PDB file of C-alpha atoms in Angstrom:
ATOM      1  CA  UNK W   1       0.000   0.000   0.000  1.00  0.00           C
ATOM      2  CA  UNK W   2       1.383   3.376  -1.024  1.00  0.00           C
ATOM      3  CA  UNK W   3       0.120   6.902  -0.318  1.00  0.00           C
ATOM      4  CA  UNK W   4      -0.279   8.864  -3.544  1.00  0.00           C
ATOM      5  CA  UNK W   5      -0.639  12.664  -3.483  1.00  0.00           C
ATOM      6  CA  UNK W   6      -1.661  15.053  -6.255  1.00  0.00           C
ATOM      7  CA  UNK W   7      -1.156  18.802  -6.409  1.00  0.00           C
ATOM      8  CA  UNK W   8      -2.325  21.786  -8.481  1.00  0.00           C
ATOM      9  CA  UNK W   9      -3.949  20.873 -11.813  1.00  0.00           C
ATOM     10  CA  UNK W  10      -3.050  17.206 -11.379  1.00  0.00           C
ATOM     11  CA  UNK W  11      -5.200  17.212  -8.233  1.00  0.00           C
ATOM     12  CA  UNK W  12      -7.995  19.030 -10.078  1.00  0.00           C
ATOM     13  CA  UNK W  13      -8.009  16.637 -13.019  1.00  0.00           C
ATOM     14  CA  UNK W  14      -7.971  13.532 -10.859  1.00  0.00           C
ATOM     15  CA  UNK W  15     -10.470  15.045  -8.461  1.00  0.00           C
ATOM     16  CA  UNK W  16      -8.833  14.219  -5.152  1.00  0.00           C
ATOM     17  CA  UNK W  17      -5.759  15.334  -3.208  1.00  0.00           C
ATOM     18  CA  UNK W  18      -4.543  11.937  -1.995  1.00  0.00           C
ATOM     19  CA  UNK W  19      -5.408   8.251  -1.910  1.00  0.00           C
ATOM     20  CA  UNK W  20      -3.999   4.942  -0.842  1.00  0.00           C
ATOM     21  CA  UNK W  21      -3.132   2.671  -3.746  1.00  0.00           C
ATOM     22  CA  UNK W  22      -2.530  -1.070  -3.669  1.00  0.00           C
ATOM     23  CA  UNK W  23       0.213  -1.616  -6.230  1.00  0.00           C
ATOM     24  CA  UNK W  24       3.282  -3.612  -7.107  1.00  0.00           C
ATOM     25  CA  UNK W  25       4.537  -0.973  -9.530  1.00  0.00           C
ATOM     26  CA  UNK W  26       8.328  -0.914  -9.741  1.00  0.00           C
ATOM     27  CA  UNK W  27       8.629   2.764 -10.680  1.00  0.00           C
ATOM     28  CA  UNK W  28       6.486   5.917 -10.771  1.00  0.00           C
ATOM     29  CA  UNK W  29       6.211   5.384 -14.545  1.00  0.00           C
ATOM     30  CA  UNK W  30       4.648   1.948 -13.913  1.00  0.00           C
ATOM     31  CA  UNK W  31       2.330   3.412 -11.281  1.00  0.00           C
ATOM     32  CA  UNK W  32       1.197   6.113 -13.733  1.00  0.00           C
ATOM     33  CA  UNK W  33       0.459   3.424 -16.328  1.00  0.00           C
ATOM     34  CA  UNK W  34      -1.573   1.416 -13.794  1.00  0.00           C
ATOM     35  CA  UNK W  35      -3.602   4.431 -12.717  1.00  0.00           C
ATOM     36  CA  UNK W  36      -4.116   5.635 -16.303  1.00  0.00           C
ATOM     37  CA  UNK W  37      -5.514   2.229 -17.273  1.00  0.00           C
ATOM     38  CA  UNK W  38      -7.916   2.428 -14.345  1.00  0.00           C
ATOM     39  CA  UNK W  39      -9.908   5.546 -15.263  1.00  0.00           C
ATOM     40  CA  UNK W  40      -9.985   8.271 -17.883  1.00  0.00           C
ATOM     41  CA  UNK W  41      -9.373  11.102 -15.391  1.00  0.00           C
ATOM     42  CA  UNK W  42      -5.976   9.596 -14.534  1.00  0.00           C
ATOM     43  CA  UNK W  43      -5.118   9.158 -18.203  1.00  0.00           C
ATOM     44  CA  UNK W  44      -5.938  12.839 -18.744  1.00  0.00           C
ATOM     45  CA  UNK W  45      -3.860  14.007 -15.804  1.00  0.00           C
ATOM     46  CA  UNK W  46      -0.885  11.845 -16.799  1.00  0.00           C
ATOM     47  CA  UNK W  47      -1.124  12.347 -20.585  1.00  0.00           C
ATOM     48  CA  UNK W  48       2.203  14.192 -20.812  1.00  0.00           C
ATOM     49  CA  UNK W  49       4.784  13.115 -18.246  1.00  0.00           C
ATOM     50  CA  UNK W  50       7.257  15.721 -19.479  1.00  0.00           C
ATOM     51  CA  UNK W  51       4.865  18.302 -17.967  1.00  0.00           C
ATOM     52  CA  UNK W  52       4.958  16.555 -14.590  1.00  0.00           C
ATOM     53  CA  UNK W  53       7.302  16.101 -11.671  1.00  0.00           C
ATOM     54  CA  UNK W  54       7.392  13.322  -9.099  1.00  0.00           C
ATOM     55  CA  UNK W  55       8.541  13.251  -5.487  1.00  0.00           C
ATOM     56  CA  UNK W  56       9.293  10.082  -3.537  1.00  0.00           C
ATOM     57  CA  UNK W  57       8.987  10.399   0.245  1.00  0.00           C
ATOM     58  CA  UNK W  58       9.073  14.192  -0.196  1.00  0.00           C
ATOM     59  CA  UNK W  59      12.261  14.322  -2.257  1.00  0.00           C
ATOM     60  CA  UNK W  60      12.183  15.314  -5.907  1.00  0.00           C
ATOM     61  CA  UNK W  61      12.910  12.220  -7.978  1.00  0.00           C
ATOM     62  CA  UNK W  62      12.288  10.853 -11.469  1.00  0.00           C
ATOM     63  CA  UNK W  63       9.779   8.564 -13.158  1.00  0.00           C
ATOM     64  CA  UNK W  64      12.203   5.653 -13.439  1.00  0.00           C
ATOM     65  CA  UNK W  65      13.382   5.616  -9.829  1.00  0.00           C
ATOM     66  CA  UNK W  66      12.626   2.463  -7.812  1.00  0.00           C
ATOM     67  CA  UNK W  67       9.460   2.529  -5.699  1.00  0.00           C
ATOM     68  CA  UNK W  68      10.634  -0.256  -3.392  1.00  0.00           C
ATOM     69  CA  UNK W  69      10.360   0.911   0.214  1.00  0.00           C
ATOM     70  CA  UNK W  70       8.731   4.234  -0.730  1.00  0.00           C
ATOM     71  CA  UNK W  71       5.718   5.190   1.411  1.00  0.00           C
ATOM     72  CA  UNK W  72       4.622   8.408  -0.278  1.00  0.00           C
ATOM     73  CA  UNK W  73       4.562   9.341  -3.977  1.00  0.00           C
ATOM     74  CA  UNK W  74       3.494  12.795  -5.167  1.00  0.00           C
ATOM     75  CA  UNK W  75       2.695  13.946  -8.699  1.00  0.00           C
ATOM     76  CA  UNK W  76       2.562  17.616  -9.607  1.00  0.00           C
ATOM     77  CA  UNK W  77       3.336  20.164 -12.336  1.00  0.00           C
ATOM     78  CA  UNK W  78       6.616  22.124 -12.347  1.00  0.00           C
ATOM     79  CA  UNK W  79       6.772  24.273  -9.231  1.00  0.00           C
ATOM     80  CA  UNK W  80       6.063  27.994  -9.268  1.00  0.00           C
ATOM     81  CA  UNK W  81       7.265  29.310  -5.942  1.00  0.00           C
ATOM     82  CA  UNK W  82       9.053  32.528  -5.086  1.00  0.00           C
TER      83      UNK W  82
ATOM     84  CA  UNK P   1      18.760  29.828   9.920  1.00  0.00           C
ATOM     85  CA  UNK P   2      14.982  30.167   9.932  1.00  0.00           C
ATOM     86  CA  UNK P   3      12.363  28.799   7.553  1.00  0.00           C
ATOM     87  CA  UNK P   4       8.705  29.696   7.953  1.00  0.00           C
ATOM     88  CA  UNK P   5       5.860  28.483   5.750  1.00  0.00           C
ATOM     89  CA  UNK P   6       2.651  30.220   6.749  1.00  0.00           C
ATOM     90  CA  UNK P   7      -0.688  31.533   5.539  1.00  0.00           C
ATOM     91  CA  UNK P   8      -0.552  34.657   7.728  1.00  0.00           C
ATOM     92  CA  UNK P   9       0.683  37.948   6.250  1.00  0.00           C
ATOM     93  CA  UNK P  10       4.005  39.362   7.418  1.00  0.00           C
ATOM     94  CA  UNK P  11       5.628  42.786   7.547  1.00  0.00           C
ATOM     95  CA  UNK P  12       8.958  42.604   5.750  1.00  0.00           C
ATOM     96  CA  UNK P  13      10.254  45.676   7.567  1.00  0.00           C
ATOM     97  CA  UNK P  14       9.579  44.147  10.960  1.00  0.00           C
ATOM     98  CA  UNK P  15      10.953  40.777   9.868  1.00  0.00           C
ATOM     99  CA  UNK P  16      14.097  42.318   8.392  1.00  0.00           C
ATOM    100  CA  UNK P  17      14.806  44.349  11.527  1.00  0.00           C
ATOM    101  CA  UNK P  18      14.244  41.339  13.789  1.00  0.00           C
ATOM    102  CA  UNK P  19      16.485  39.215  11.563  1.00  0.00           C
ATOM    103  CA  UNK P  20      19.348  41.729  11.703  1.00  0.00           C
ATOM    104  CA  UNK P  21      19.179  42.269  15.462  1.00  0.00           C
ATOM    105  CA  UNK P  22      22.281  41.014  17.243  1.00  0.00           C
ATOM    106  CA  UNK P  23      24.061  39.739  14.128  1.00  0.00           C
ATOM    107  CA  UNK P  24      27.749  40.640  13.731  1.00  0.00           C
ATOM    108  CA  UNK P  25      27.292  41.078   9.956  1.00  0.00           C
ATOM    109  CA  UNK P  26      28.291  44.057   7.873  1.00  0.00           C
ATOM    110  CA  UNK P  27      25.725  43.275   5.180  1.00  0.00           C
ATOM    111  CA  UNK P  28      22.059  42.307   5.238  1.00  0.00           C
ATOM    112  CA  UNK P  29      20.258  41.629   1.963  1.00  0.00           C
ATOM    113  CA  UNK P  30      16.493  41.243   1.934  1.00  0.00           C
ATOM    114  CA  UNK P  31      14.218  40.422  -0.967  1.00  0.00           C
ATOM    115  CA  UNK P  32      10.426  40.517  -0.793  1.00  0.00           C
ATOM    116  CA  UNK P  33       8.121  39.181  -3.490  1.00  0.00           C
ATOM    117  CA  UNK P  34       4.623  40.682  -3.794  1.00  0.00           C
ATOM    118  CA  UNK P  35       1.481  39.554  -5.588  1.00  0.00           C
ATOM    119  CA  UNK P  36       1.763  41.356  -8.908  1.00  0.00           C
ATOM    120  CA  UNK P  37      -1.425  42.543 -10.567  1.00  0.00           C
ATOM    121  CA  UNK P  38      -1.143  42.393 -14.348  1.00  0.00           C
ATOM    122  CA  UNK P  39      -4.677  43.841 -14.465  1.00  0.00           C
ATOM    123  CA  UNK P  40      -7.901  42.264 -13.313  1.00  0.00           C
ATOM    124  CA  UNK P  41      -6.367  39.991 -10.708  1.00  0.00           C
ATOM    125  CA  UNK P  42      -8.765  39.259  -7.852  1.00  0.00           C
ATOM    126  CA  UNK P  43      -6.516  36.991  -5.818  1.00  0.00           C
ATOM    127  CA  UNK P  44      -3.559  34.646  -5.945  1.00  0.00           C
ATOM    128  CA  UNK P  45      -3.979  31.170  -4.488  1.00  0.00           C
ATOM    129  CA  UNK P  46      -0.824  29.349  -3.484  1.00  0.00           C
ATOM    130  CA  UNK P  47      -0.934  25.621  -2.902  1.00  0.00           C
ATOM    131  CA  UNK P  48       1.969  23.756  -1.325  1.00  0.00           C
ATOM    132  CA  UNK P  49       3.062  20.313  -0.200  1.00  0.00           C
ATOM    133  CA  UNK P  50       3.193  20.406   3.603  1.00  0.00           C
ATOM    134  CA  UNK P  51       6.240  18.564   4.856  1.00  0.00           C
ATOM    135  CA  UNK P  52       8.122  18.557   1.584  1.00  0.00           C
ATOM    136  CA  UNK P  53       8.020  22.363   1.439  1.00  0.00           C
ATOM    137  CA  UNK P  54       9.817  22.825   4.751  1.00  0.00           C
ATOM    138  CA  UNK P  55      12.219  20.009   3.942  1.00  0.00           C
ATOM    139  CA  UNK P  56      13.081  21.381   0.477  1.00  0.00           C
ATOM    140  CA  UNK P  57      13.656  24.926   1.714  1.00  0.00           C
ATOM    141  CA  UNK P  58      15.755  23.742   4.665  1.00  0.00           C
ATOM    142  CA  UNK P  59      17.897  21.845   2.142  1.00  0.00           C
ATOM    143  CA  UNK P  60      18.398  24.982   0.029  1.00  0.00           C
ATOM    144  CA  UNK P  61      19.365  27.027   3.072  1.00  0.00           C
ATOM    145  CA  UNK P  62      21.822  24.341   4.187  1.00  0.00           C
ATOM    146  CA  UNK P  63      23.279  24.302   0.677  1.00  0.00           C
ATOM    147  CA  UNK P  64      23.644  28.109   0.720  1.00  0.00           C
ATOM    148  CA  UNK P  65      25.540  27.993   4.011  1.00  0.00           C
ATOM    149  CA  UNK P  66      28.096  25.589   2.546  1.00  0.00           C
ATOM    150  CA  UNK P  67      28.656  27.852  -0.479  1.00  0.00           C
ATOM    151  CA  UNK P  68      28.877  31.186   1.303  1.00  0.00           C
ATOM    152  CA  UNK P  69      29.957  32.258   4.742  1.00  0.00           C
ATOM    153  CA  UNK P  70      26.641  33.431   6.179  1.00  0.00           C
ATOM    154  CA  UNK P  71      25.878  34.759   9.628  1.00  0.00           C
ATOM    155  CA  UNK P  72      22.193  34.035   9.117  1.00  0.00           C
ATOM    156  CA  UNK P  73      19.447  33.296   6.604  1.00  0.00           C
ATOM    157  CA  UNK P  74      15.685  33.678   6.756  1.00  0.00           C
ATOM    158  CA  UNK P  75      13.047  32.383   4.341  1.00  0.00           C
ATOM    159  CA  UNK P  76       9.347  33.123   4.795  1.00  0.00           C
ATOM    160  CA  UNK P  77       6.898  31.818   2.185  1.00  0.00           C
ATOM    161  CA  UNK P  78       3.126  32.093   2.343  1.00  0.00           C
ATOM    162  CA  UNK P  79       0.400  29.822   1.049  1.00  0.00           C
ATOM    163  CA  UNK P  80      -3.358  30.201   0.749  1.00  0.00           C
ATOM    164  CA  UNK P  81      -5.337  33.069  -0.764  1.00  0.00           C
ATOM    165  CA  UNK P  82      -3.493  36.382  -1.177  1.00  0.00           C
ATOM    166  CA  UNK P  83      -4.716  39.749  -2.447  1.00  0.00           C
ATOM    167  CA  UNK P  84      -2.824  41.812  -5.057  1.00  0.00           C
ATOM    168  CA  UNK P  85      -0.006  43.780  -3.434  1.00  0.00           C
ATOM    169  CA  UNK P  86       0.353  41.438  -0.474  1.00  0.00           C
ATOM    170  CA  UNK P  87       3.782  39.988   0.297  1.00  0.00           C
ATOM    171  CA  UNK P  88       4.183  36.368  -0.871  1.00  0.00           C
ATOM    172  CA  UNK P  89       7.629  35.582   0.410  1.00  0.00           C
ATOM    173  CA  UNK P  90      10.882  37.041   1.633  1.00  0.00           C
ATOM    174  CA  UNK P  91      14.497  36.005   1.819  1.00  0.00           C
ATOM    175  CA  UNK P  92      17.061  37.633   4.081  1.00  0.00           C
ATOM    176  CA  UNK P  93      20.746  36.823   4.246  1.00  0.00           C
ATOM    177  CA  UNK P  94      23.473  38.183   6.483  1.00  0.00           C
ATOM    178  CA  UNK P  95      27.197  38.077   5.823  1.00  0.00           C
ATOM    179  CA  UNK P  96      30.357  39.988   6.626  1.00  0.00           C
ATOM    180  CA  UNK P  97      30.395  41.628   3.178  1.00  0.00           C
ATOM    181  CA  UNK P  98      27.676  42.377   0.646  1.00  0.00           C
ATOM    182  CA  UNK P  99      28.802  40.116  -2.229  1.00  0.00           C
ATOM    183  CA  UNK P 100      28.168  36.949  -0.236  1.00  0.00           C
ATOM    184  CA  UNK P 101      24.848  38.194   1.097  1.00  0.00           C
ATOM    185  CA  UNK P 102      23.631  39.170  -2.407  1.00  0.00           C
ATOM    186  CA  UNK P 103      24.745  35.922  -4.017  1.00  0.00           C
ATOM    187  CA  UNK P 104      23.230  33.744  -1.302  1.00  0.00           C
ATOM    188  CA  UNK P 105      19.923  35.639  -1.559  1.00  0.00           C
ATOM    189  CA  UNK P 106      19.847  35.187  -5.348  1.00  0.00           C
ATOM    190  CA  UNK P 107      20.679  31.518  -5.020  1.00  0.00           C
ATOM    191  CA  UNK P 108      17.834  31.019  -2.548  1.00  0.00           C
ATOM    192  CA  UNK P 109      15.432  32.962  -4.788  1.00  0.00           C
ATOM    193  CA  UNK P 110      16.352  30.890  -7.850  1.00  0.00           C
ATOM    194  CA  UNK P 111      15.829  27.641  -5.970  1.00  0.00           C
ATOM    195  CA  UNK P 112      12.581  28.744  -4.337  1.00  0.00           C
ATOM    196  CA  UNK P 113      11.166  29.507  -7.788  1.00  0.00           C
ATOM    197  CA  UNK P 114      11.684  26.036  -9.241  1.00  0.00           C
ATOM    198  CA  UNK P 115      12.469  23.593  -6.428  1.00  0.00           C
ATOM    199  CA  UNK P 116      10.161  24.477  -3.555  1.00  0.00           C
ATOM    200  CA  UNK P 117       6.778  22.730  -3.966  1.00  0.00           C
ATOM    201  CA  UNK P 118       4.485  25.734  -4.367  1.00  0.00           C
ATOM    202  CA  UNK P 119       1.961  26.248  -7.162  1.00  0.00           C
ATOM    203  CA  UNK P 120       0.388  29.606  -7.918  1.00  0.00           C
ATOM    204  CA  UNK P 121      -3.087  30.071  -9.323  1.00  0.00           C
ATOM    205  CA  UNK P 122      -4.310  33.449 -10.517  1.00  0.00           C
ATOM    206  CA  UNK P 123      -7.960  34.151  -9.785  1.00  0.00           C
ATOM    207  CA  UNK P 124      -9.487  36.717 -12.117  1.00  0.00           C
ATOM    208  CA  UNK P 125     -13.010  38.063 -12.508  1.00  0.00           C
ATOM    209  CA  UNK P 126     -13.587  35.689 -15.432  1.00  0.00           C
ATOM    210  CA  UNK P 127     -11.941  32.559 -14.100  1.00  0.00           C
ATOM    211  CA  UNK P 128      -8.779  31.049 -12.724  1.00  0.00           C
ATOM    212  CA  UNK P 129      -5.546  29.757 -14.250  1.00  0.00           C
ATOM    213  CA  UNK P 130      -2.493  28.002 -12.904  1.00  0.00           C
ATOM    214  CA  UNK P 131       0.700  29.976 -13.417  1.00  0.00           C
ATOM    215  CA  UNK P 132       2.999  28.092 -15.803  1.00  0.00           C
ATOM    216  CA  UNK P 133       6.627  27.518 -14.882  1.00  0.00           C
ATOM    217  CA  UNK P 134       9.034  29.570 -16.991  1.00  0.00           C
ATOM    218  CA  UNK P 135      12.012  28.034 -18.776  1.00  0.00           C
ATOM    219  CA  UNK P 136      14.052  31.062 -17.700  1.00  0.00           C
ATOM    220  CA  UNK P 137      13.495  30.120 -14.049  1.00  0.00           C
ATOM    221  CA  UNK P 138      14.721  26.586 -14.677  1.00  0.00           C
ATOM    222  CA  UNK P 139      17.713  27.902 -16.650  1.00  0.00           C
ATOM    223  CA  UNK P 140      18.593  30.234 -13.773  1.00  0.00           C
ATOM    224  CA  UNK P 141      19.574  27.206 -11.673  1.00  0.00           C
ATOM    225  CA  UNK P 142      22.369  26.336 -14.083  1.00  0.00           C
ATOM    226  CA  UNK P 143      24.491  29.271 -13.005  1.00  0.00           C
ATOM    227  CA  UNK P 144      24.961  27.865  -9.498  1.00  0.00           C
TER     228      UNK P 144
END
């Protein structure tokens, strides 16, 4: 079981800020594929991964990093702080 | 070194004075970012990732202290709904001489723009739109 968080327009497209997901996905890319196959709203949110960023346990990471041992995955658009 | 992530407004004059008090530094640099109104802006909504935000900013500040000899650093960044003209964030750095204080402040600003998990949404009279990240902000990181 992994905690998945969504922010900004990713959250809006998927329609919820966080959920628990039962998955054996090896990487965030695999997890995205699983979710996208599940429902259209995920496919829409994840249509272009180059427009997205991923954090693993609150550290910025990449879509091919291993998910083994990770408790929290977050998907969001490029950050606009400052 | 102080990092504050908050919804409450702040007074950058008061914060800057409090930051400088008691420091042995010869140079204090402060930067304050305000909600800019390009015309017709009703509000700015800033979303963030609680936990990661504090962690990411603390990492940037720690990085800055290894690159420059700083007597102190302060980062305040707000989230929630802000009105045009309100302060969004501030950075203050203190060092013996101005070059280090300026560079450290610019470094922190560049990283806050693209590596701190905040997302801005502009609320106008006719609707709302997420602010897109700028390539120039990403490119700015390459100089460090």
